[in-house]
Amino acid sequence: MSSVTSTPTTKGLEGIVATNSGICYIDGDRGVLAYRGIDVHELADHSNFEETCYLLWFGRLPNRSELENLRERLAQERHLDPGIIQFLRNVPRTALPMDVLRTAVSALSFYDADQKNNDHDANVRKAIRLTSQIAMIVAAYDRIRKGKPLVEADRSISHSANFLLQLTGSKPSATAERALDIALILHADHELNASTFAARVTAATLSDMHSSITSAIGALKGPLHGGANEAVFRILNTIEREKADPVDYVRNMLAQKKKIPGFGHRVYHTEDPRATHLRVMSQDLGKASEQPQWYEMSEKIEKFVKAEKHLNANVDFYSASTYHVLGIDDDLFTPVFAVSRISGWTAHVIEQLDDNRLIRPRAEYVGPDYPNHYVAIEKR
Ligand SMILES: CC(C)(COP(=O)(O)OP(=O)(O)OC[C@H]1O[C@@H](n2cnc3c(N)ncnc32)[C@H](O)[C@@H]1OP(=O)(O)O)[C@@H](O)C(=O)NCCC(=O)NCCS
């Protein structure tokens, strides 16, 4: 029987290069992550989320007026159609924020002035709108499910500060704003991760931006991808509640052949460079908020998993304790990942559509031999 593929399959497409892209550079052996060639450590130290969005969407750093213009445009988009707010009020209060976000983002297309326009400029406008709106949806749904009043957007403050304001009802401290901003920079893009690949596959059919982002959110939700940060915190919380020993708890998980969320990576064979920043943030914010226990537990788990399994912490491990001490509920951790990753997803959709070809790989057929014949039901 002839094979349909010309190269051997790799389970999970490991090591397969599936596209050319000018957005994100990763060297998994040296632990390098860079957006448009700029190391993410430099961006985390010196940039801000709006500037990082500009870099991802337009391919270079903005000058002052370009940055001001983008800030202004993002701020102007800080409004949700009443139809979206009504939808958020109608969903069952038990609905998971990530599921609500997925459906709400799909519904945003009904209210988008560029809904039927798939050209480059329209997609940049949609990227800006979606970046503002996704943050607002996450904040608004959390308040609605808790029976709290919605908070007016403040167009004079940064994206991160406005998100925390609309989520908590009060303006964040400079430390909290900067911490979230760094987390958003670190999560903004990561080459062909599963959700970005899903977004590009959808875009490549000449579907549209909202469909692509809806696909991406569905992919991000899974615990092998963005859902890992929530899973990490559930473990930390159980250890705290049961007053368990963190190392014994994780050792027991490994004995049961369970994977430890927040460890391991398909691409990095050394430390995930994002974890380097998040570890420090988790420790500093934990101390400042007088909740050092989350970092302390995390550190013990990290040391043990590294020694026992030679696995490094990934982006999700220390983001869990960081978000918790910022006052963010654990089932919002993955939506907060989306609040950042929308910048990278949209950059990839724009890049895909600027030079598009349908993404349609093949499968190596391993089913019953051909020809296999139909048997009438009474003879089976
Ligand atoms: C990220 C991840 C999905 C990458 O998966 P992958 O490249 O397909 O790697 P595999 O799942 O095949 O793992 C390779 C080996 O390491 C082990 N391993 C990988 N991650 C592990 C983890 N978190 N805990 C325990 N063992 C792990 C696997 O059991 C496997 O061991 P084996 O060869 O003895 O069977 C995987 O490391 C994982 O599930 N991590 C936990 C979830 C997570 O944190 N996801 C967020 C990623 S940013």
Short mmCIF file of C-alpha atoms and ligand atoms in Angstrom, two decimals:
data_model
loop_
_atom_site.label_atom_id
_atom_site.label_comp_id
_atom_site.label_asym_id
_atom_site.label_seq_id
_atom_site.Cartn_x
_atom_site.Cartn_y
_atom_site.Cartn_z
CA MET A 1 0.00 0.00 0.00
CA SER A 2 1.45 3.35 -0.90
CA SER A 3 2.18 5.87 1.79
CA VAL A 4 0.64 9.32 1.44
CA THR A 5 3.45 11.24 3.09
CA SER A 6 6.96 11.85 1.93
CA THR A 7 8.56 12.19 5.37
CA PRO A 8 8.15 10.11 8.53
CA THR A 9 5.61 11.45 11.02
CA THR A 10 6.68 13.00 14.31
CA LYS A 11 4.16 12.59 17.09
CA GLY A 12 2.86 16.03 18.06
CA LEU A 13 4.78 17.55 15.09
CA GLU A 14 7.86 17.75 17.32
CA GLY A 15 10.72 19.49 15.57
CA ILE A 16 8.68 20.17 12.42
CA VAL A 17 9.15 23.64 10.93
CA ALA A 18 5.70 24.53 9.63
CA THR A 19 6.10 28.11 8.41
CA ASN A 20 8.43 31.07 7.99
CA SER A 21 7.79 33.87 10.45
CA GLY A 22 9.47 37.18 11.28
CA ILE A 23 7.78 37.63 14.65
CA CYS A 24 9.35 35.45 17.31
CA TYR A 25 12.81 33.90 17.65
CA ILE A 26 13.38 31.00 20.06
CA ASP A 27 16.61 29.13 20.75
CA GLY A 28 15.51 26.24 22.93
CA ASP A 29 19.06 25.12 23.75
CA ARG A 30 20.28 28.51 24.93
CA GLY A 31 16.95 29.58 26.49
CA VAL A 32 16.53 32.58 24.19
CA LEU A 33 13.18 34.20 23.40
CA ALA A 34 13.06 37.36 21.31
CA TYR A 35 10.30 39.35 19.62
CA ARG A 36 11.38 40.78 16.27
CA GLY A 37 14.96 39.96 17.35
CA ILE A 38 14.79 41.86 20.66
CA ASP A 39 15.48 39.66 23.68
CA VAL A 40 12.47 39.32 25.95
CA HIS A 41 14.71 40.12 28.96
CA GLU A 42 15.42 43.57 27.47
CA LEU A 43 11.74 44.08 26.80
CA ALA A 44 10.75 42.99 30.31
CA ASP A 45 13.33 45.38 31.80
CA HIS A 46 12.69 48.43 29.63
CA SER A 47 9.49 48.16 27.57
CA ASN A 48 5.78 48.17 28.32
CA PHE A 49 2.90 46.13 26.97
CA GLU A 50 1.65 48.76 24.49
CA GLU A 51 5.14 49.17 23.01
CA THR A 52 5.50 45.39 22.78
CA CYS A 53 2.19 45.25 20.88
CA TYR A 54 3.53 47.83 18.44
CA LEU A 55 6.69 45.79 17.98
CA LEU A 56 4.72 42.62 17.27
CA TRP A 57 2.17 44.21 14.92
CA PHE A 58 4.40 46.65 13.03
CA GLY A 59 7.74 44.83 13.13
CA ARG A 60 9.82 47.51 14.87
CA LEU A 61 9.88 49.71 17.96
CA PRO A 62 7.73 52.86 17.70
CA ASN A 63 9.00 56.41 18.08
CA ARG A 64 7.34 58.56 20.75
CA SER A 65 4.44 59.79 18.62
CA GLU A 66 3.77 56.35 17.14
CA LEU A 67 3.63 54.89 20.64
CA GLU A 68 1.39 57.68 21.86
CA ASN A 69 -0.89 57.10 18.88
CA LEU A 70 -1.18 53.38 19.59
CA ARG A 71 -1.85 54.01 23.29
CA GLU A 72 -4.59 56.42 22.27
CA ARG A 73 -6.12 53.94 19.85
CA LEU A 74 -6.09 51.13 22.42
CA ALA A 75 -7.66 53.45 25.00
CA GLN A 76 -10.36 54.59 22.54
CA GLU A 77 -11.36 50.95 22.03
CA ARG A 78 -12.07 50.52 25.76
CA HIS A 79 -15.77 49.94 25.37
CA LEU A 80 -17.96 46.88 24.92
CA ASP A 81 -21.20 46.84 23.02
CA PRO A 82 -24.24 46.48 25.34
CA GLY A 83 -24.98 43.22 23.47
CA ILE A 84 -21.73 41.75 24.83
CA ILE A 85 -22.44 42.95 28.37
CA GLN A 86 -25.92 41.41 28.10
CA PHE A 87 -24.36 38.14 26.96
CA LEU A 88 -22.00 38.20 29.97
CA ARG A 89 -24.99 38.78 32.26
CA ASN A 90 -26.93 35.91 30.68
CA VAL A 91 -24.38 33.12 30.97
CA PRO A 92 -24.71 30.85 34.01
CA ARG A 93 -22.66 32.21 36.93
CA THR A 94 -20.98 28.83 37.07
CA ALA A 95 -19.55 29.21 33.54
CA LEU A 96 -15.75 29.14 33.48
CA PRO A 97 -14.20 32.49 32.54
CA MET A 98 -12.14 30.87 29.78
CA ASP A 99 -15.29 29.38 28.19
CA VAL A 100 -17.10 32.69 28.49
CA LEU A 101 -14.14 34.47 26.89
CA ARG A 102 -14.07 32.02 23.96
CA THR A 103 -17.75 32.57 23.19
CA ALA A 104 -17.69 36.32 23.83
CA VAL A 105 -14.75 36.82 21.47
CA SER A 106 -16.64 35.01 18.75
CA ALA A 107 -19.65 37.29 19.42
CA LEU A 108 -17.46 40.43 19.27
CA SER A 109 -17.33 39.99 15.50
CA PHE A 110 -21.04 40.95 15.27
CA TYR A 111 -20.21 44.41 16.57
CA ASP A 112 -16.92 44.96 14.72
CA ALA A 113 -17.04 47.66 12.06
CA ASP A 114 -14.52 45.68 9.99
CA GLN A 115 -16.29 42.36 10.29
CA LYS A 116 -16.43 41.72 6.55
CA ASN A 117 -13.02 43.19 5.79
CA ASN A 118 -10.01 40.85 5.85
CA ASP A 119 -7.33 43.19 4.48
CA HIS A 120 -4.13 44.14 6.30
CA ASP A 121 -5.28 47.49 7.71
CA ALA A 122 -8.63 46.10 8.84
CA ASN A 123 -6.82 43.27 10.62
CA VAL A 124 -4.53 45.74 12.41
CA ARG A 125 -7.64 47.63 13.53
CA LYS A 126 -9.19 44.37 14.70
CA ALA A 127 -5.98 43.50 16.57
CA ILE A 128 -6.16 46.79 18.46
CA ARG A 129 -9.87 46.37 19.23
CA LEU A 130 -9.51 42.76 20.34
CA THR A 131 -6.58 43.60 22.61
CA SER A 132 -8.65 46.22 24.44
CA GLN A 133 -11.86 44.22 24.43
CA ILE A 134 -10.50 40.86 25.62
CA ALA A 135 -9.12 42.51 28.77
CA MET A 136 -12.47 44.20 29.37
CA ILE A 137 -14.43 40.96 28.91
CA VAL A 138 -12.26 39.10 31.43
CA ALA A 139 -12.69 41.89 33.99
CA ALA A 140 -16.42 42.43 33.33
CA TYR A 141 -17.40 38.77 33.56
CA ASP A 142 -15.54 38.33 36.83
CA ARG A 143 -17.43 41.24 38.36
CA ILE A 144 -20.77 40.08 36.98
CA ARG A 145 -20.37 36.55 38.32
CA LYS A 146 -19.50 37.97 41.73
CA GLY A 147 -22.55 40.25 41.69
CA LYS A 148 -20.39 43.38 41.66
CA PRO A 149 -21.09 46.53 39.60
CA LEU A 150 -19.08 47.05 36.41
CA VAL A 151 -16.25 49.56 36.56
CA GLU A 152 -15.97 52.35 33.95
CA ALA A 153 -12.82 52.19 31.83
CA ASP A 154 -10.24 54.90 32.43
CA ARG A 155 -8.80 56.01 29.08
CA SER A 156 -5.99 57.98 30.69
CA ILE A 157 -4.11 55.02 32.18
CA SER A 158 -2.12 52.10 30.77
CA HIS A 159 -3.65 48.89 29.44
CA SER A 160 -2.43 46.95 32.50
CA ALA A 161 -3.60 49.56 35.00
CA ASN A 162 -7.03 49.76 33.35
CA PHE A 163 -7.39 45.97 33.38
CA LEU A 164 -6.63 45.83 37.13
CA LEU A 165 -8.93 48.80 37.74
CA GLN A 166 -11.84 47.19 35.89
CA LEU A 167 -11.18 43.86 37.60
CA THR A 168 -10.75 45.01 41.20
CA GLY A 169 -12.59 48.35 41.29
CA SER A 170 -9.57 50.33 42.45
CA LYS A 171 -6.54 51.81 40.74
CA PRO A 172 -3.58 49.46 41.18
CA SER A 173 -0.34 50.43 42.90
CA ALA A 174 2.58 51.23 40.62
CA THR A 175 4.16 47.91 41.69
CA ALA A 176 1.08 45.86 40.75
CA GLU A 177 0.69 47.70 37.43
CA ARG A 178 4.33 47.12 36.51
CA ALA A 179 4.20 43.47 37.62
CA LEU A 180 1.20 42.77 35.41
CA ASP A 181 2.75 44.73 32.56
CA ILE A 182 5.90 42.59 32.71
CA ALA A 183 3.78 39.42 32.83
CA LEU A 184 1.89 40.62 29.73
CA ILE A 185 5.17 41.33 27.91
CA LEU A 186 6.52 37.88 28.79
CA HIS A 187 3.40 36.07 27.57
CA ALA A 188 2.86 38.16 24.43
CA ASP A 189 4.19 35.75 21.84
CA HIS A 190 5.82 32.37 21.58
CA GLU A 191 6.26 31.39 17.94
CA LEU A 192 4.20 28.39 16.80
CA ASN A 193 2.78 27.32 20.15
CA ALA A 194 -0.45 25.32 19.91
CA SER A 195 -2.88 28.25 20.13
CA THR A 196 -0.97 30.41 17.66
CA PHE A 197 -0.77 27.50 15.24
CA ALA A 198 -4.54 27.02 15.62
CA ALA A 199 -5.04 30.73 14.87
CA ARG A 200 -2.86 30.52 11.75
CA VAL A 201 -4.58 27.37 10.47
CA THR A 202 -7.97 29.07 10.77
CA ALA A 203 -6.72 32.31 9.19
CA ALA A 204 -5.15 30.40 6.30
CA THR A 205 -8.57 29.21 5.10
CA LEU A 206 -9.33 32.93 4.56
CA SER A 207 -11.71 32.83 7.45
CA ASP A 208 -11.44 35.94 9.63
CA MET A 209 -9.63 37.41 12.64
CA HIS A 210 -12.38 36.67 15.16
CA SER A 211 -12.66 33.04 14.03
CA SER A 212 -8.89 32.67 14.28
CA ILE A 213 -8.76 34.10 17.79
CA THR A 214 -11.71 31.94 18.87
CA SER A 215 -9.76 28.87 17.66
CA ALA A 216 -6.71 30.09 19.56
CA ILE A 217 -8.60 30.58 22.82
CA GLY A 218 -9.99 27.06 22.56
CA ALA A 219 -6.45 25.71 22.17
CA LEU A 220 -5.01 27.85 24.96
CA LYS A 221 -7.54 26.50 27.45
CA GLY A 222 -6.03 23.00 27.66
CA PRO A 223 -3.87 22.06 30.66
CA LEU A 224 -0.94 21.09 28.43
CA HIS A 225 -0.87 24.71 27.20
CA GLY A 226 -2.21 27.87 28.89
CA GLY A 227 -4.43 25.97 31.33
CA ALA A 228 -1.30 24.81 33.17
CA ASN A 229 -1.05 28.00 35.27
CA GLU A 230 -4.47 27.32 36.84
CA ALA A 231 -3.49 23.71 37.45
CA VAL A 232 -0.30 24.85 39.22
CA PHE A 233 -2.25 27.02 41.61
CA ARG A 234 -4.76 24.29 42.38
CA ILE A 235 -1.82 22.18 43.56
CA LEU A 236 -0.32 25.00 45.67
CA ASN A 237 -3.72 25.69 47.18
CA THR A 238 -4.30 22.04 48.07
CA ILE A 239 -0.86 21.81 49.68
CA GLU A 240 -1.63 24.95 51.73
CA ARG A 241 -5.13 23.79 52.70
CA GLU A 242 -4.06 20.29 53.68
CA LYS A 243 -0.87 21.57 55.32
CA ALA A 244 0.95 18.99 53.22
CA ASP A 245 4.65 18.90 52.55
CA PRO A 246 5.17 20.30 49.01
CA VAL A 247 7.89 17.81 48.14
CA ASP A 248 5.93 14.81 49.41
CA TYR A 249 2.87 16.00 47.53
CA VAL A 250 4.69 16.27 44.22
CA ARG A 251 6.65 13.05 44.82
CA ASN A 252 3.32 11.30 45.25
CA MET A 253 2.04 12.78 41.98
CA LEU A 254 5.10 11.45 40.16
CA ALA A 255 4.64 8.03 41.79
CA GLN A 256 1.16 8.01 40.28
CA LYS A 257 2.71 8.85 36.88
CA LYS A 258 1.04 12.25 36.89
CA LYS A 259 2.64 15.18 35.13
CA ILE A 260 3.46 18.18 37.27
CA PRO A 261 1.85 21.29 35.76
CA GLY A 262 4.29 24.12 35.13
CA PHE A 263 7.24 21.86 34.27
CA GLY A 264 8.70 20.68 30.99
CA HIS A 265 8.61 22.26 27.58
CA ARG A 266 8.54 21.07 23.99
CA VAL A 267 11.11 23.63 22.83
CA TYR A 268 13.25 24.70 25.82
CA HIS A 269 15.92 22.26 26.94
CA THR A 270 17.13 24.75 29.50
CA GLU A 271 15.36 27.29 31.67
CA ASP A 272 12.35 28.94 30.06
CA PRO A 273 13.54 32.58 29.97
CA ARG A 274 10.09 33.77 31.02
CA ALA A 275 10.30 31.71 34.21
CA THR A 276 13.47 33.60 35.20
CA HIS A 277 11.49 36.86 35.51
CA LEU A 278 8.36 35.34 36.96
CA ARG A 279 10.34 33.61 39.73
CA VAL A 280 11.71 36.96 40.91
CA MET A 281 8.29 38.61 40.63
CA SER A 282 6.64 35.82 42.59
CA GLN A 283 9.20 36.19 45.37
CA ASP A 284 9.13 40.01 45.51
CA LEU A 285 5.36 40.35 45.29
CA GLY A 286 4.88 37.52 47.79
CA LYS A 287 7.06 39.34 50.32
CA ALA A 288 5.45 42.71 49.64
CA SER A 289 1.94 41.31 50.10
CA GLU A 290 2.93 39.28 53.16
CA GLN A 291 2.08 36.01 51.45
CA PRO A 292 5.55 34.52 51.00
CA GLN A 293 4.24 30.96 51.34
CA TRP A 294 3.28 30.56 47.66
CA TYR A 295 6.76 31.37 46.46
CA GLU A 296 8.38 29.28 49.19
CA MET A 297 6.28 26.24 48.28
CA SER A 298 6.96 26.78 44.59
CA GLU A 299 10.69 27.01 45.17
CA LYS A 300 10.74 23.69 47.05
CA ILE A 301 8.72 21.99 44.31
CA GLU A 302 10.97 23.44 41.61
CA LYS A 303 14.16 22.19 43.32
CA PHE A 304 12.69 18.72 43.79
CA VAL A 305 11.33 18.33 40.24
CA LYS A 306 14.62 19.58 38.79
CA ALA A 307 16.65 17.09 40.87
CA GLU A 308 14.28 14.18 40.42
CA LYS A 309 13.14 14.54 36.79
CA HIS A 310 15.62 17.06 35.32
CA LEU A 311 12.66 19.18 34.31
CA ASN A 312 12.75 22.99 34.36
CA ALA A 313 9.92 25.27 35.43
CA ASN A 314 8.12 26.83 32.49
CA VAL A 315 6.25 30.14 32.12
CA ASP A 316 3.19 28.78 33.90
CA PHE A 317 4.87 27.69 37.13
CA TYR A 318 5.70 31.03 38.71
CA SER A 319 2.94 32.94 36.94
CA ALA A 320 0.49 31.06 39.19
CA SER A 321 1.89 32.42 42.48
CA THR A 322 2.51 35.82 40.87
CA TYR A 323 -1.09 36.24 39.71
CA HIS A 324 -2.44 34.98 43.02
CA VAL A 325 -0.60 37.58 45.06
CA LEU A 326 -1.78 40.23 42.59
CA GLY A 327 -5.30 39.31 43.77
CA ILE A 328 -6.36 37.48 40.60
CA ASP A 329 -8.62 34.41 41.05
CA ASP A 330 -7.11 31.14 39.87
CA ASP A 331 -9.71 30.51 37.15
CA LEU A 332 -8.74 33.86 35.60
CA PHE A 333 -5.08 32.91 35.16
CA THR A 334 -5.57 31.41 31.69
CA PRO A 335 -7.84 34.27 30.56
CA VAL A 336 -5.07 36.66 31.72
CA PHE A 337 -2.68 34.68 29.51
CA ALA A 338 -5.10 35.43 26.64
CA VAL A 339 -5.18 39.13 27.65
CA SER A 340 -1.50 39.14 26.74
CA ARG A 341 -1.27 36.53 23.96
CA ILE A 342 -3.92 38.31 21.89
CA SER A 343 -1.07 40.57 20.78
CA GLY A 344 0.95 37.65 19.39
CA TRP A 345 -2.04 35.77 17.97
CA THR A 346 -3.18 38.81 16.01
CA ALA A 347 0.38 39.51 14.77
CA HIS A 348 0.54 35.94 13.45
CA VAL A 349 -2.87 36.16 11.77
CA ILE A 350 -1.81 39.38 10.06
CA GLU A 351 1.47 37.81 8.95
CA GLN A 352 -0.32 34.68 7.71
CA LEU A 353 -2.82 36.66 5.66
CA ASP A 354 -0.14 38.97 4.23
CA ASP A 355 1.34 35.97 2.41
CA ASN A 356 -1.26 33.27 2.65
CA ARG A 357 -1.42 29.68 1.57
CA LEU A 358 -3.89 27.12 2.92
CA ILE A 359 -2.32 25.04 5.74
CA ARG A 360 -3.23 21.47 4.95
CA PRO A 361 -0.79 18.77 6.00
CA ARG A 362 -1.23 15.03 5.41
CA ALA A 363 -1.63 12.08 7.76
CA GLU A 364 0.27 8.82 7.48
CA TYR A 365 -2.53 6.29 6.98
CA VAL A 366 -2.29 3.41 9.48
CA GLY A 367 -5.87 2.03 9.22
CA PRO A 368 -7.14 -1.21 7.68
CA ASP A 369 -5.59 -2.07 4.31
CA TYR A 370 -7.16 -0.60 1.21
CA PRO A 371 -9.30 -1.96 -0.36
CA ASN A 372 -11.45 -2.98 2.59
CA HIS A 373 -15.02 -3.79 1.52
CA TYR A 374 -18.44 -2.74 2.67
CA VAL A 375 -20.36 -5.60 4.30
CA ALA A 376 -24.16 -5.49 4.37
CA ILE A 377 -25.45 -4.99 7.92
CA GLU A 378 -27.23 -8.37 8.09
CA LYS A 379 -23.93 -10.13 7.34
CA ARG A 380 -21.86 -8.45 10.11
C1 LIG B 1 4.79 21.04 28.09
C2 LIG B 1 4.56 19.58 27.73
C3 LIG B 1 3.13 19.41 27.23
C4 LIG B 1 5.53 19.21 26.60
O1 LIG B 1 5.19 17.96 26.18
P1 LIG B 1 6.07 17.05 25.19
O2 LIG B 1 7.09 17.84 24.50
O3 LIG B 1 5.09 16.29 24.38
O4 LIG B 1 6.85 16.12 26.19
P2 LIG B 1 6.35 14.73 26.76
O5 LIG B 1 5.01 14.89 27.40
O6 LIG B 1 6.48 13.73 25.70
O7 LIG B 1 7.41 14.51 27.89
C5 LIG B 1 8.70 13.93 27.71
C6 LIG B 1 9.06 13.15 28.98
O8 LIG B 1 9.15 14.04 30.09
C7 LIG B 1 8.15 13.73 31.06
N1 LIG B 1 7.52 14.99 31.46
C8 LIG B 1 7.35 16.09 30.67
N2 LIG B 1 6.73 17.05 31.37
C9 LIG B 1 6.52 16.54 32.60
C10 LIG B 1 5.93 17.07 33.75
N3 LIG B 1 5.43 18.29 33.76
N4 LIG B 1 5.86 16.28 34.86
C11 LIG B 1 6.38 15.05 34.85
N5 LIG B 1 6.96 14.50 33.78
C12 LIG B 1 7.02 15.23 32.66
C13 LIG B 1 7.13 12.87 30.33
O9 LIG B 1 6.43 12.04 31.22
C14 LIG B 1 8.00 12.13 29.37
O10 LIG B 1 8.67 11.11 30.08
P3 LIG B 1 8.86 9.65 29.46
O11 LIG B 1 9.69 9.87 28.22
O12 LIG B 1 9.52 8.89 30.54
O13 LIG B 1 7.47 9.18 29.13
C15 LIG B 1 4.83 18.67 28.95
O14 LIG B 1 6.11 18.94 29.47
C16 LIG B 1 3.77 18.83 30.02
O15 LIG B 1 2.73 18.16 29.96
N6 LIG B 1 4.00 19.74 31.01
C17 LIG B 1 3.00 20.00 32.02
C18 LIG B 1 1.96 20.98 31.48
C19 LIG B 1 2.52 22.37 31.29
O16 LIG B 1 3.16 22.91 32.18
N7 LIG B 1 2.22 22.97 30.15
C20 LIG B 1 2.61 24.34 29.85
C21 LIG B 1 3.73 24.38 28.87
S1 LIG B 1 4.37 26.02 28.69
#
